[in-house]
Short mmCIF file of C-alpha atoms in Angstrom, two decimals:
data_model
loop_
_atom_site.label_atom_id
_atom_site.label_comp_id
_atom_site.label_asym_id
_atom_site.label_seq_id
_atom_site.Cartn_x
_atom_site.Cartn_y
_atom_site.Cartn_z
CA UNK A 1 86.63 38.50 -29.72
CA UNK A 2 89.88 36.87 -30.79
CA UNK A 3 91.43 40.20 -31.81
CA UNK A 4 90.52 41.80 -28.48
CA UNK A 5 91.95 38.82 -26.59
CA UNK A 6 95.14 38.98 -28.69
CA UNK A 7 95.39 42.74 -28.05
CA UNK A 8 94.96 42.24 -24.30
CA UNK A 9 97.53 39.42 -24.16
CA UNK A 10 100.21 41.39 -26.00
CA UNK A 11 99.53 44.58 -24.06
CA UNK A 12 99.57 42.73 -20.74
CA UNK A 13 102.77 40.83 -21.58
CA UNK A 14 104.66 44.02 -22.52
CA UNK A 15 103.33 45.82 -19.46
CA UNK A 16 103.97 43.10 -16.85
CA UNK A 17 107.20 41.68 -18.31
CA UNK A 18 108.78 44.43 -20.40
CA UNK A 19 112.08 43.34 -21.91
CA UNK A 20 113.47 46.84 -22.11
CA UNK A 21 112.44 48.45 -18.80
CA UNK A 22 115.81 48.86 -17.13
CA UNK A 23 118.77 51.18 -16.76
CA UNK A 24 120.93 51.19 -19.87
CA UNK A 25 124.60 51.51 -19.01
CA UNK A 26 126.61 53.39 -21.61
CA UNK A 27 123.65 55.07 -23.29
CA UNK A 28 124.73 58.02 -25.40
CA UNK A 29 121.20 59.36 -25.95
CA UNK A 30 118.66 59.92 -23.22
CA UNK A 31 115.45 61.94 -23.10
CA UNK A 32 112.51 62.20 -20.75
CA UNK A 33 108.99 62.33 -22.09
CA UNK A 34 106.06 63.45 -19.95
CA UNK A 35 102.34 63.26 -20.56
CA UNK A 36 100.99 65.98 -18.24
CA UNK A 37 97.37 65.03 -18.87
CA UNK A 38 97.73 61.68 -17.09
CA UNK A 39 101.11 61.79 -15.36
CA UNK A 40 102.97 59.21 -17.47
CA UNK A 41 106.74 59.78 -17.34
CA UNK A 42 109.17 57.82 -19.48
CA UNK A 43 112.90 58.24 -19.97
CA UNK A 44 114.13 56.55 -23.14
CA UNK A 45 117.83 55.69 -23.36
CA UNK A 46 119.60 54.54 -26.52
CA UNK A 47 123.06 53.44 -27.58
CA UNK A 48 123.57 54.70 -31.14
CA UNK A 49 126.93 53.98 -32.74
CA UNK A 50 128.93 56.22 -35.08
CA UNK A 51 127.29 54.61 -38.11
CA UNK A 52 123.82 55.52 -36.79
CA UNK A 53 122.83 52.00 -35.72
CA UNK A 54 120.63 51.71 -32.63
CA UNK A 55 122.65 49.05 -30.79
CA UNK A 56 120.56 48.93 -27.62
CA UNK A 57 117.74 50.72 -25.87
CA UNK A 58 115.85 50.84 -22.61
CA UNK A 59 113.28 52.89 -20.75
CA UNK A 60 112.51 53.81 -17.19
CA UNK A 61 109.58 55.56 -15.62
CA UNK A 62 106.00 55.04 -14.68
CA UNK A 63 102.70 55.22 -16.40
CA UNK A 64 99.67 53.34 -17.57
CA UNK A 65 99.78 49.94 -19.27
CA UNK A 66 99.45 51.48 -22.73
CA UNK A 67 102.40 53.86 -22.35
CA UNK A 68 104.63 51.17 -20.86
CA UNK A 69 103.72 48.47 -23.37
CA UNK A 70 103.91 50.82 -26.36
CA UNK A 71 107.42 51.97 -25.38
CA UNK A 72 108.57 48.38 -24.88
CA UNK A 73 107.19 47.39 -28.31
CA UNK A 74 108.89 50.39 -29.88
CA UNK A 75 112.26 49.36 -28.48
CA UNK A 76 111.72 45.81 -29.78
CA UNK A 77 111.36 47.33 -33.24
CA UNK A 78 114.13 49.92 -33.32
CA UNK A 79 117.00 48.06 -31.62
CA UNK A 80 119.29 46.75 -34.35
CA UNK A 81 118.04 49.22 -36.95
CA UNK A 82 119.52 52.38 -38.35
CA UNK A 83 118.50 55.74 -37.00
CA UNK A 84 116.71 56.42 -40.30
CA UNK A 85 114.75 53.16 -40.05
CA UNK A 86 113.82 53.95 -36.44
CA UNK A 87 112.56 57.39 -37.47
CA UNK A 88 110.56 55.83 -40.31
CA UNK A 89 108.93 53.37 -37.90
CA UNK A 90 108.08 56.20 -35.50
CA UNK A 91 106.53 58.14 -38.37
CA UNK A 92 104.44 55.13 -39.39
CA UNK A 93 103.31 54.52 -35.81
CA UNK A 94 102.29 58.14 -35.31
CA UNK A 95 100.42 58.15 -38.64
CA UNK A 96 98.74 54.85 -37.71
CA UNK A 97 97.38 56.47 -34.55
CA UNK A 98 95.99 59.24 -36.78
CA UNK A 99 94.48 56.60 -39.11
CA UNK A 100 96.80 57.66 -41.94
CA UNK A 101 99.07 54.60 -42.35
CA UNK A 102 98.53 52.01 -45.04
CA UNK A 103 98.07 48.33 -44.17
CA UNK A 104 101.50 47.62 -45.70
CA UNK A 105 103.12 50.23 -43.48
CA UNK A 106 101.31 48.88 -40.43
CA UNK A 107 102.78 45.42 -41.09
CA UNK A 108 106.21 46.99 -40.58
CA UNK A 109 105.17 47.80 -37.00
CA UNK A 110 104.74 44.11 -36.17
CA UNK A 111 103.19 43.76 -32.67
CA UNK A 112 102.94 47.52 -32.22
CA UNK A 113 100.22 47.57 -34.88
CA UNK A 114 97.79 46.17 -32.29
CA UNK A 115 97.72 49.68 -30.82
CA UNK A 116 95.84 50.92 -33.87
CA UNK A 117 92.59 50.79 -31.87
CA UNK A 118 93.96 53.42 -29.48
CA UNK A 119 93.12 55.94 -32.20
CA UNK A 120 89.47 55.36 -31.23
CA UNK A 121 90.23 56.32 -27.61
CA UNK A 122 91.27 60.00 -27.67
CA UNK A 123 92.18 60.04 -23.99
CA UNK A 124 94.71 57.22 -24.54
CA UNK A 125 96.42 58.50 -27.69
CA UNK A 126 98.98 60.53 -25.75
CA UNK A 127 99.77 57.43 -23.68
CA UNK A 128 100.45 55.29 -26.75
CA UNK A 129 102.65 57.85 -28.50
CA UNK A 130 104.71 59.05 -25.51
CA UNK A 131 107.68 56.72 -25.97
CA UNK A 132 107.57 57.02 -29.76
CA UNK A 133 107.56 60.83 -29.71
CA UNK A 134 110.35 60.86 -27.13
CA UNK A 135 112.56 58.55 -29.21
CA UNK A 136 111.73 60.45 -32.40
CA UNK A 137 112.70 63.79 -30.85
CA UNK A 138 115.90 62.33 -29.42
CA UNK A 139 116.97 60.80 -32.74
CA UNK A 140 116.15 63.97 -34.69
CA UNK A 141 118.09 66.10 -32.19
CA UNK A 142 121.06 63.72 -32.58
CA UNK A 143 121.34 64.36 -36.34
#
């Protein structure tokens, strides 16, 4: 019961009071991600400097609690990291959802690791990965 309560508290906090849901002035990378199966739409914006450091990030859009919270958690993790580190975290998150990440790798995801249980809810997987896939595509395209 404690784990479920913890999961709900973190998910609710990131959904109701997301730190990164805003317009990001001066973003040099921006990409929209859409989940046609449920209508979630998220635009991820990043400021990546010439050295490949993700200096800031934000998202806009609408969607379910899982897509909004997952994107907010992702930005918590990748802001302040290199593009390579951000791509590694996205890879770990996507493998976690497929039940292919090790416990050590999942620790690197910090709060985002609570979304591991989404892998047991096939209809919600696309919601959880929307922001991550959008950021991953944007960073790969920027290389």
